[in-house]
Amino acid sequence: MNRIARAFWLSRPGLGEIRTADLPEPAEGEVLVRSLYSGISRGTETLVFRGGVPESQHTAMRAPFQEGDFPAPVKYGYLSVGVVEEGPGELVGRTVFCLYPHQTRYVVPAAAVTVVPDTVPAGRAVLAGTVETAVNALWDAAPLVGDRIAVVGGGMIGCSVAALLARFPGVRVQLVDADPGRAAVARALGVDFAAPADALGDRDLVVHASATEQGLARALELLAPEGTVVELSWYGDRKVSLPLGEAFHSRRLTIRGSQVGTVSPARTSRGYADRLALALDLLADPALDALITGESRFEDLPEVMPGLASGELPALCHRVRYPGTA
């Protein structure tokens, strides 16, 4: 069995490279996974690539199998899908999802992988971590039947939230984004689309995921009295200003943070494994393929990541294909 792995490392902010590593023999209770695909979470990973993680958040931002420390050198990522080549008999040959960085092969505890359902293609399963974030956000938001909802920010997270909200009975969902190209994604997901200036107001709930202060301000403007904005954006080291001196108090508006690092308190009976398993089940919907807007080879990551970080390569989820994957 091949014990040499190759991994993508951020050697310094703005510069990545492929490094090799020797893999250990899997111990009892561990698995050796050969990667098929991984996904680049454009918001978080390009923030890391630019060296924008605030020092105060270095611990909170650590990925489960991260090596190195922020700002660099660091091996970072958390959307990996592969095949178990060695390990417990019930897992060998199964396609699994793992919160692992971009690497051709890796050894992890068997408890760290989740079997991908047969109804979910391996290439779509890279979205599991993103849909898991959306699940947690909706556990926090607790939308009701018939709610009028806007999702401000048509990135990877915002589109995932909109896709799940489209399944709620009687809910009217509008995806709001400054990029008119997101309209096609909205149609594929079964939700309405509007530019920020044209978005419908009087919303019971607004989910904000644009990571801009303009987007958050617009999210507040779209609320009905006593409405709530659920804030999903990660701003890194940027400061955000808000117009809280206007109608914020008189209309009794609420801004609530949601963070995937902890399971929503609204679901105290659920754990991380339950949340991820639910996300994978939800990925049986082929409409979610609309969130994968680009693909490249693993070997090309040092050239691809700068393009994603600069916006030269526009993407929701950019998928990485590994050697030997058809």
XYZ file of C-alpha atoms in Angstrom:
326
model
C 0.000 0.000 0.000
C 1.240 3.471 -0.896
C 2.422 5.232 2.295
C 3.376 8.505 0.633
C 0.849 11.326 0.672
C 0.857 14.764 -0.919
C -0.811 17.722 0.766
C -1.519 21.365 -0.013
C 0.133 23.766 2.446
C -0.024 27.527 2.792
C 3.710 28.265 3.072
C 3.124 31.991 3.642
C 0.091 34.253 3.118
C -0.723 34.278 -0.585
C 1.594 31.388 -1.492
C 0.758 27.679 -1.457
C 2.724 24.555 -2.293
C 2.384 20.769 -2.499
C 4.367 18.868 0.142
C 4.915 15.141 0.614
C 4.525 13.216 3.873
C 4.959 9.640 5.074
C 1.771 8.091 6.392
C 1.757 5.896 9.502
C 0.331 2.388 9.546
C -3.311 2.639 10.642
C -3.635 1.534 14.247
C -6.616 -0.339 15.617
C -9.669 1.858 15.268
C -8.123 3.964 12.495
C -8.728 4.140 8.744
C -6.587 4.945 5.731
C -8.558 7.072 3.263
C -7.668 7.687 -0.388
C -9.074 11.045 -1.471
C -11.485 11.299 -4.396
C -12.539 14.941 -4.065
C -12.248 17.854 -1.694
C -14.059 21.155 -1.660
C -12.732 24.667 -1.142
C -14.940 26.716 1.138
C -14.238 29.968 -0.662
C -15.042 32.385 2.156
C -13.117 30.778 5.015
C -10.289 29.207 3.045
C -9.457 32.291 1.018
C -9.443 34.281 4.283
C -6.871 31.802 5.587
C -4.956 31.966 2.297
C -4.680 35.749 2.550
C -3.483 35.504 6.167
C -6.594 37.290 7.454
C -7.413 35.181 10.532
C -7.256 37.499 13.589
C -4.820 36.403 16.287
C -7.681 36.319 18.782
C -9.397 33.672 16.634
C -6.439 31.383 15.927
C -7.714 28.730 18.322
C -11.388 29.002 17.345
C -10.549 28.776 13.642
C -8.466 25.610 13.851
C -9.750 22.841 11.584
C -10.033 19.346 13.139
C -6.942 17.926 11.375
C -5.064 21.140 10.724
C -1.269 21.051 10.874
C 0.789 24.160 11.529
C -0.466 27.452 12.875
C -1.956 30.671 11.509
C -0.963 32.646 9.604
C 1.510 30.128 8.078
C 2.849 27.608 7.379
C -0.435 25.764 7.775
C -2.313 22.838 6.209
C -5.972 23.809 6.248
C -9.274 22.508 4.873
C -12.274 20.465 5.971
C -14.293 19.145 3.004
C -12.784 15.807 1.989
C -14.426 12.776 0.376
C -12.565 9.538 -0.182
C -12.587 5.750 -0.107
C -11.470 3.740 2.926
C -8.594 1.487 1.842
C -7.651 0.063 5.254
C -9.458 -0.144 8.560
C -12.442 -1.905 10.132
C -14.076 -4.364 7.738
C -17.408 -2.570 7.719
C -15.715 0.588 6.384
C -13.225 -0.790 3.849
C -14.372 0.124 0.342
C -16.956 2.641 1.583
C -17.074 6.252 0.423
C -16.730 8.587 3.405
C -16.702 12.281 4.279
C -14.084 13.705 6.641
C -13.197 17.174 7.934
C -9.666 16.841 6.539
C -7.427 19.256 4.566
C -6.525 18.826 0.896
C -4.364 15.675 0.851
C -4.174 12.615 -1.391
C -4.282 10.036 1.431
C -4.606 10.296 5.200
C -4.988 8.255 8.385
C -7.640 9.279 10.926
C -9.702 7.634 13.672
C -12.606 5.660 12.224
C -14.949 7.836 14.296
C -13.800 10.873 12.274
C -15.323 9.636 9.017
C -19.001 9.520 8.063
C -20.242 7.076 5.443
C -21.729 8.820 2.419
C -25.213 7.435 1.620
C -25.531 5.467 -1.624
C -28.008 8.114 -2.819
C -25.298 10.828 -2.768
C -22.570 10.948 -5.468
C -19.041 11.336 -4.098
C -18.531 14.554 -6.056
C -21.563 16.172 -4.405
C -20.642 14.952 -0.933
C -17.924 17.640 -0.657
C -20.823 19.984 0.186
C -21.544 18.124 3.427
C -19.695 20.602 5.644
C -21.471 23.539 4.028
C -24.916 21.978 4.275
C -24.085 21.110 7.895
C -23.523 24.834 8.513
C -26.885 25.563 6.892
C -28.601 22.932 9.052
C -27.150 24.518 12.189
C -28.190 27.980 11.029
C -31.784 26.867 10.530
C -31.811 25.162 13.919
C -30.820 28.581 15.317
C -33.254 30.518 13.123
C -36.217 28.173 13.691
C -38.297 29.337 10.679
C -42.038 28.827 10.859
C -44.521 27.606 8.270
C -45.449 30.500 5.994
C -42.581 32.781 7.006
C -41.365 35.458 4.593
C -37.583 35.022 4.476
C -34.661 36.658 2.701
C -31.177 35.195 2.433
C -28.720 38.048 1.853
C -25.507 36.801 0.262
C -25.571 34.203 -2.493
C -22.277 32.517 -1.669
C -21.762 28.897 -0.748
C -23.370 29.181 2.699
C -26.208 31.499 1.680
C -27.192 29.292 -1.245
C -27.140 26.210 0.984
C -29.457 27.903 3.462
C -31.789 29.010 0.652
C -31.855 25.476 -0.749
C -32.947 24.017 2.587
C -35.503 26.775 3.200
C -37.075 25.999 -0.181
C -38.230 22.691 1.338
C -40.184 24.339 4.180
C -43.964 24.330 3.603
C -45.439 27.700 2.749
C -42.169 29.575 3.197
C -41.440 32.338 0.676
C -37.690 32.626 0.131
C -35.791 35.275 -1.773
C -32.037 35.046 -2.382
C -30.484 38.525 -2.438
C -27.111 39.176 -4.039
C -25.339 41.947 -5.946
C -24.125 39.466 -8.582
C -26.872 38.929 -11.193
C -25.183 35.658 -12.100
C -26.547 34.183 -8.859
C -30.050 34.321 -10.370
C -29.383 31.116 -12.302
C -28.273 29.359 -9.117
C -31.405 30.578 -7.326
C -33.600 29.179 -10.095
C -31.844 25.812 -9.865
C -32.461 25.760 -6.117
C -36.128 26.693 -6.521
C -36.048 30.130 -4.856
C -36.648 33.694 -6.024
C -33.801 36.122 -6.669
C -33.371 39.885 -6.296
C -30.626 42.474 -6.371
C -30.229 44.265 -3.007
C -32.105 47.382 -4.174
C -35.037 45.289 -5.412
C -35.362 42.874 -2.486
C -38.762 42.478 -0.850
C -39.090 43.953 2.630
C -41.279 43.141 5.624
C -39.454 39.831 6.112
C -40.057 37.787 9.269
C -36.518 36.416 9.107
C -33.361 37.379 7.237
C -30.312 35.126 7.076
C -27.190 37.170 6.362
C -24.186 35.544 4.683
C -22.600 38.203 2.472
C -19.718 39.012 4.870
C -20.136 42.743 4.095
C -21.371 45.543 6.329
C -23.554 46.784 3.427
C -25.210 43.373 3.294
C -25.840 43.313 7.039
C -27.279 46.831 6.953
C -29.584 45.829 4.084
C -30.614 42.693 5.992
C -31.815 44.895 8.868
C -33.734 47.127 6.446
C -35.602 44.119 5.039
C -36.998 43.005 8.404
C -40.585 43.356 9.563
C -41.021 44.828 13.081
C -39.636 42.416 15.721
C -37.915 40.415 12.987
C -34.549 38.670 13.347
C -31.343 38.650 11.342
C -29.352 35.443 11.776
C -25.723 36.379 11.113
C -23.626 33.669 9.454
C -20.848 35.830 8.019
C -17.258 35.516 9.161
C -15.471 38.870 8.929
C -12.007 37.791 9.989
C -10.020 40.862 11.053
C -12.419 43.410 9.509
C -14.539 45.779 11.621
C -18.210 46.281 10.757
C -20.319 49.430 11.233
C -24.110 49.253 11.522
C -26.936 51.850 11.587
C -28.243 50.871 15.012
C -29.325 54.434 15.786
C -32.095 54.562 13.170
C -35.134 52.235 13.350
C -33.306 49.389 15.070
C -34.758 50.049 18.535
C -38.194 51.377 17.595
C -38.848 48.309 15.411
C -37.406 45.968 18.098
C -35.097 44.167 15.694
C -32.740 41.349 16.657
C -29.337 40.255 15.346
C -28.411 36.714 16.330
C -25.078 35.035 15.677
C -24.849 31.445 14.474
C -21.618 29.447 14.439
C -21.134 25.896 13.202
C -18.367 25.257 15.760
C -21.061 24.367 18.304
C -24.339 22.522 17.821
C -27.296 24.876 18.113
C -28.633 25.050 21.693
C -32.073 24.576 20.129
C -31.081 20.951 19.458
C -29.554 19.859 22.757
C -30.392 16.223 22.018
C -28.278 16.248 18.828
C -24.533 15.949 18.492
C -22.018 16.748 15.767
C -22.377 13.280 14.222
C -26.170 13.640 14.026
C -25.864 17.015 12.345
C -23.374 15.801 9.736
C -25.370 12.641 9.006
C -28.458 14.789 8.408
C -26.491 17.061 6.056
C -25.340 14.049 4.018
C -28.897 12.719 3.775
C -30.077 16.106 2.488
C -27.442 15.971 -0.262
C -29.485 13.338 -2.089
C -31.172 16.332 -3.792
C -29.495 16.830 -7.208
C -30.483 20.527 -7.168
C -27.532 21.077 -4.822
C -25.139 20.362 -7.706
C -25.727 24.018 -8.616
C -23.446 24.964 -5.699
C -20.404 23.359 -7.359
C -19.279 25.938 -9.877
C -15.747 24.878 -10.738
C -13.297 22.001 -10.601
C -9.543 21.592 -10.888
C -6.878 18.967 -10.312
C -5.216 18.616 -6.932
C -1.825 19.299 -8.545
C -3.077 22.722 -9.690
C -4.017 24.026 -6.225
C -0.960 26.314 -5.873
C -2.148 28.175 -8.999
C -5.893 27.908 -8.303
C -5.987 29.264 -4.737
C -4.633 32.748 -5.595
C -7.288 33.061 -8.297
C -10.049 32.113 -5.862
C -8.706 34.460 -3.193
C -8.553 37.419 -5.584
C -11.955 36.737 -7.148
C -10.405 36.154 -10.557
C -11.953 32.672 -10.388
C -15.553 33.257 -9.272
C -16.921 30.270 -7.403
C -19.363 29.000 -4.832
C -17.817 25.630 -4.013
C -14.706 24.873 -6.041
C -14.137 21.127 -6.229
C -10.699 19.505 -6.249
C -10.287 16.209 -8.119
C -7.575 13.770 -7.013
C -5.390 11.457 -9.128
C -7.225 8.319 -10.206
C -10.696 9.862 -9.853
C -12.677 9.486 -13.067
